[in-house]
Amino acid sequence: MNENECETEVYGIIHVTIPQDISNNIYTNTLLLHPSPEYSMSVLDIQYKNQNGEWRRIETYPTKQVNNAEVPVEITEAGKLVFPFPKREITELQIKVKQPYWFRHDNKRVFMYGFQDIIVEYREYSQDTAEFVTKLSLEGTDRRFTNVGSPNITTPVGCPTFNDYTAKHELYFDEGLTEKFDFSTDIFQPLQVVYVKTILKTAGDQVPILREIELSYRHEDIIE
């Protein structure tokens, strides 16, 4: 675009037709997007066409109520995104995007937008539980833990939030996970390391997917 036109943003729709003859499975339950350039453009909406020719919004795309109507939420400066949803027969996708950033080249404003990857999958999840351990350490300092709060979980955009059934946490004094104690209780031992075990499991069609775990704690200086 010419520099003197002063366009500050552009909009686009990425239309994807899903090949029907490359898979034995007609269902989809996961969409992964890798915007390019990453962290620059916005995703405005994602809709799919089913085998009846109807266009519908991906169920886990974030929305809000405006004048008693449900409207999509703009995902700004989008990075890699994952949208799990109940299994659907999808034949086409439309991804609405906005690019507010540009660079100058030969007295023109150049806007770039698109996706490095658009991945449509059908995932089957185990009904078994998954566990992992997070180490929280003050080693190398002269401080000790006096209290460790309950973990706060952040989920990726488009993923359902957690409940007490799909995600549980346990706090331990030792690496062998034998000395268990409660979150948010005072600690009187001179502990510089604690361990948090996270246990994830499915609840029907709901599968826990997490982005990060935030642990709050209090500490004090070790008195010799």
Short mmCIF file of C-alpha atoms in Angstrom, two decimals:
data_model
loop_
_atom_site.label_atom_id
_atom_site.label_comp_id
_atom_site.label_asym_id
_atom_site.label_seq_id
_atom_site.Cartn_x
_atom_site.Cartn_y
_atom_site.Cartn_z
CA MET A 1 0.00 0.00 0.00
CA ASN A 2 1.22 3.51 -0.80
CA GLU A 3 2.64 5.39 2.16
CA ASN A 4 0.29 8.34 1.70
CA GLU A 5 -2.81 6.12 1.98
CA CYS A 6 -2.05 5.88 5.71
CA GLU A 7 -3.63 2.46 6.22
CA THR A 8 -2.96 1.40 9.80
CA GLU A 9 -4.30 -2.16 9.74
CA VAL A 10 -5.60 -4.80 7.35
CA TYR A 11 -8.10 -7.65 7.72
CA GLY A 12 -8.17 -11.05 6.09
CA ILE A 13 -9.93 -14.42 6.07
CA ILE A 14 -7.89 -17.61 5.73
CA HIS A 15 -10.16 -20.19 4.09
CA VAL A 16 -9.07 -23.82 4.42
CA THR A 17 -10.75 -26.79 2.74
CA ILE A 18 -10.09 -30.05 4.59
CA PRO A 19 -9.22 -32.90 2.19
CA GLN A 20 -11.69 -35.74 2.78
CA ASP A 21 -9.73 -38.54 1.10
CA ILE A 22 -6.52 -38.55 3.17
CA SER A 23 -7.78 -39.95 6.49
CA ASN A 24 -9.86 -42.85 7.75
CA ASN A 25 -11.30 -40.62 10.49
CA ILE A 26 -13.98 -38.10 9.54
CA TYR A 27 -13.88 -36.44 12.97
CA THR A 28 -11.80 -33.56 14.32
CA ASN A 29 -11.43 -32.44 17.94
CA THR A 30 -8.29 -30.28 17.97
CA LEU A 31 -7.11 -27.25 15.99
CA LEU A 32 -3.55 -25.92 16.33
CA LEU A 33 -2.49 -22.58 14.86
CA HIS A 34 0.98 -21.09 14.49
CA PRO A 35 0.60 -17.46 13.35
CA SER A 36 3.25 -15.89 11.16
CA PRO A 37 4.63 -13.41 12.07
CA GLU A 38 4.23 -14.70 15.62
CA TYR A 39 2.98 -12.27 18.31
CA SER A 40 2.01 -9.56 15.83
CA MET A 41 -1.42 -10.16 14.35
CA SER A 42 -4.82 -10.77 15.96
CA VAL A 43 -7.17 -13.70 15.52
CA LEU A 44 -10.76 -12.40 15.40
CA ASP A 45 -12.83 -15.54 14.98
CA ILE A 46 -12.65 -19.19 13.88
CA GLN A 47 -15.58 -20.95 12.24
CA TYR A 48 -15.99 -24.36 10.65
CA LYS A 49 -18.38 -25.84 8.09
CA ASN A 50 -19.90 -29.19 8.89
CA GLN A 51 -21.13 -31.83 6.46
CA ASN A 52 -24.57 -30.20 6.44
CA GLY A 53 -23.03 -27.03 5.00
CA GLU A 54 -23.60 -25.03 8.20
CA TRP A 55 -21.01 -22.54 9.48
CA ARG A 56 -20.45 -22.62 13.24
CA ARG A 57 -17.92 -21.08 15.59
CA ILE A 58 -15.38 -23.40 17.21
CA GLU A 59 -16.98 -24.15 20.59
CA THR A 60 -13.92 -23.26 22.67
CA TYR A 61 -13.16 -19.99 20.88
CA PRO A 62 -13.51 -17.22 23.53
CA THR A 63 -16.68 -15.12 23.35
CA LYS A 64 -18.43 -12.35 25.28
CA GLN A 65 -21.98 -11.00 25.55
CA VAL A 66 -22.71 -7.69 23.79
CA ASN A 67 -26.31 -6.43 23.72
CA ASN A 68 -27.59 -9.93 24.55
CA ALA A 69 -25.60 -11.42 21.66
CA GLU A 70 -22.56 -13.69 21.80
CA VAL A 71 -19.62 -12.19 19.89
CA PRO A 72 -16.06 -13.50 19.43
CA VAL A 73 -13.21 -12.03 21.48
CA GLU A 74 -10.14 -10.67 19.69
CA ILE A 75 -6.97 -12.63 20.52
CA THR A 76 -4.31 -9.94 20.22
CA GLU A 77 -0.62 -10.52 19.44
CA ALA A 78 -1.38 -14.19 18.97
CA GLY A 79 1.28 -16.83 19.55
CA LYS A 80 0.81 -20.55 19.08
CA LEU A 81 -2.80 -21.48 19.83
CA VAL A 82 -4.55 -24.76 20.57
CA PHE A 83 -8.32 -25.28 20.54
CA PRO A 84 -9.61 -28.65 21.82
CA PHE A 85 -13.34 -29.16 21.34
CA PRO A 86 -15.94 -31.98 21.18
CA LYS A 87 -15.46 -34.14 18.11
CA ARG A 88 -16.98 -32.67 14.96
CA GLU A 89 -17.18 -33.48 11.26
CA ILE A 90 -15.38 -30.49 9.70
CA THR A 91 -15.02 -29.91 5.97
CA GLU A 92 -13.84 -26.28 5.87
CA LEU A 93 -12.37 -23.62 8.18
CA GLN A 94 -12.47 -19.83 8.12
CA ILE A 95 -9.97 -17.96 10.30
CA LYS A 96 -10.52 -14.21 10.53
CA VAL A 97 -7.40 -12.17 11.27
CA LYS A 98 -6.22 -8.58 11.68
CA GLN A 99 -2.70 -7.23 11.17
CA PRO A 100 -2.12 -3.81 12.80
CA TYR A 101 1.67 -3.83 12.33
CA TRP A 102 3.50 -2.88 9.17
CA PHE A 103 6.96 -1.96 7.92
CA ARG A 104 8.11 0.54 5.31
CA HIS A 105 9.63 -0.62 2.02
CA ASP A 106 10.11 1.50 -1.14
CA ASN A 107 7.83 4.21 0.26
CA LYS A 108 5.07 1.70 0.85
CA ARG A 109 3.55 0.15 3.94
CA VAL A 110 3.85 -3.62 3.86
CA PHE A 111 1.52 -5.76 5.99
CA MET A 112 2.35 -9.43 6.49
CA TYR A 113 -0.05 -12.01 7.92
CA GLY A 114 -0.68 -15.73 7.68
CA PHE A 115 0.08 -19.00 9.42
CA GLN A 116 3.18 -21.15 9.48
CA ASP A 117 0.99 -24.11 10.49
CA ILE A 118 -2.73 -24.89 10.56
CA ILE A 119 -3.12 -28.38 11.98
CA VAL A 120 -6.44 -30.22 12.22
CA GLU A 121 -6.34 -33.39 14.30
CA TYR A 122 -8.42 -36.01 15.99
CA ARG A 123 -6.81 -36.87 19.30
CA GLU A 124 -7.60 -39.87 21.46
CA TYR A 125 -6.81 -39.40 25.14
CA SER A 126 -5.99 -42.06 27.70
CA GLN A 127 -8.31 -42.38 30.68
CA ASP A 128 -5.29 -42.93 32.91
CA THR A 129 -4.02 -40.17 35.17
CA ALA A 130 -0.86 -38.21 34.35
CA GLU A 131 1.51 -36.99 37.03
CA PHE A 132 4.53 -34.72 37.14
CA VAL A 133 6.54 -33.05 39.90
CA THR A 134 7.64 -29.41 40.11
CA LYS A 135 10.65 -28.51 42.29
CA LEU A 136 10.55 -25.13 44.07
CA SER A 137 13.94 -24.16 45.45
CA LEU A 138 15.62 -21.44 47.52
CA GLU A 139 18.97 -23.21 47.35
CA GLY A 140 21.92 -20.88 46.97
CA THR A 141 20.27 -18.26 49.20
CA ASP A 142 20.13 -17.74 52.98
CA ARG A 143 16.32 -18.03 53.01
CA ARG A 144 13.86 -20.77 53.93
CA PHE A 145 10.19 -21.37 53.08
CA THR A 146 7.61 -20.35 55.70
CA ASN A 147 4.48 -20.95 53.57
CA VAL A 148 3.61 -22.29 50.09
CA GLY A 149 0.25 -21.31 48.61
CA SER A 150 -2.03 -23.43 46.42
CA PRO A 151 -0.95 -23.53 42.75
CA ASN A 152 -2.65 -21.26 40.23
CA ILE A 153 -3.04 -22.85 36.79
CA THR A 154 -3.13 -20.92 33.51
CA THR A 155 -4.66 -22.63 30.48
CA PRO A 156 -3.97 -21.81 26.82
CA VAL A 157 -6.51 -19.68 24.98
CA GLY A 158 -9.37 -21.91 23.84
CA CYS A 159 -8.80 -24.59 26.48
CA PRO A 160 -11.32 -25.26 29.26
CA THR A 161 -10.50 -24.24 32.82
CA PHE A 162 -9.62 -26.81 35.45
CA ASN A 163 -11.70 -28.10 38.31
CA ASP A 164 -10.80 -30.09 41.42
CA TYR A 165 -11.48 -33.37 39.60
CA THR A 166 -9.36 -32.82 36.47
CA ALA A 167 -6.36 -31.33 38.30
CA LYS A 168 -5.11 -31.92 41.84
CA HIS A 169 -1.90 -30.88 43.57
CA GLU A 170 0.03 -32.30 46.50
CA LEU A 171 2.88 -30.66 48.45
CA TYR A 172 5.88 -32.59 49.81
CA PHE A 173 8.99 -31.88 51.89
CA ASP A 174 11.18 -34.48 50.20
CA GLU A 175 12.12 -35.61 46.70
CA GLY A 176 10.88 -39.13 47.46
CA LEU A 177 7.38 -37.70 48.02
CA THR A 178 6.90 -39.37 51.41
CA GLU A 179 6.45 -36.31 53.67
CA LYS A 180 3.21 -34.70 52.52
CA PHE A 181 1.81 -31.49 54.01
CA ASP A 182 -0.92 -28.97 53.25
CA PHE A 183 -0.73 -25.87 51.09
CA SER A 184 -1.02 -22.45 52.80
CA THR A 185 0.06 -23.75 56.22
CA ASP A 186 3.04 -22.40 58.16
CA ILE A 187 6.32 -24.29 57.79
CA PHE A 188 8.60 -24.38 60.83
CA GLN A 189 11.36 -26.62 59.48
CA PRO A 190 14.40 -25.01 57.77
CA LEU A 191 13.25 -26.05 54.27
CA GLN A 192 14.88 -24.62 51.15
CA VAL A 193 13.28 -27.09 48.71
CA VAL A 194 9.69 -28.29 48.34
CA TYR A 195 8.05 -30.50 45.71
CA VAL A 196 4.60 -30.10 44.13
CA LYS A 197 3.01 -33.15 42.49
CA THR A 198 0.34 -32.36 39.88
CA ILE A 199 -2.19 -35.04 38.96
CA LEU A 200 -4.24 -34.65 35.76
CA LYS A 201 -7.12 -36.80 34.52
CA THR A 202 -9.97 -36.58 32.04
CA ALA A 203 -13.60 -35.89 32.92
CA GLY A 204 -15.77 -37.23 30.12
CA ASP A 205 -14.85 -35.23 27.00
CA GLN A 206 -12.95 -32.65 29.07
CA VAL A 207 -9.18 -33.07 28.85
CA PRO A 208 -6.93 -30.85 31.00
CA ILE A 209 -4.37 -28.86 29.01
CA LEU A 210 -2.24 -26.40 30.95
CA ARG A 211 0.07 -23.56 29.98
CA GLU A 212 1.83 -22.82 33.27
CA ILE A 213 1.66 -23.31 37.02
CA GLU A 214 2.21 -20.33 39.31
CA LEU A 215 3.30 -21.00 42.89
CA SER A 216 3.16 -18.27 45.54
CA TYR A 217 5.21 -18.59 48.73
CA ARG A 218 6.55 -16.73 51.76
CA HIS A 219 10.10 -16.97 53.05
CA GLU A 220 12.36 -15.63 55.77
CA ASP A 221 16.08 -15.48 56.49
CA ILE A 222 17.66 -18.54 58.08
CA ILE A 223 18.86 -17.71 61.58
CA GLU A 224 22.03 -19.54 62.57
#
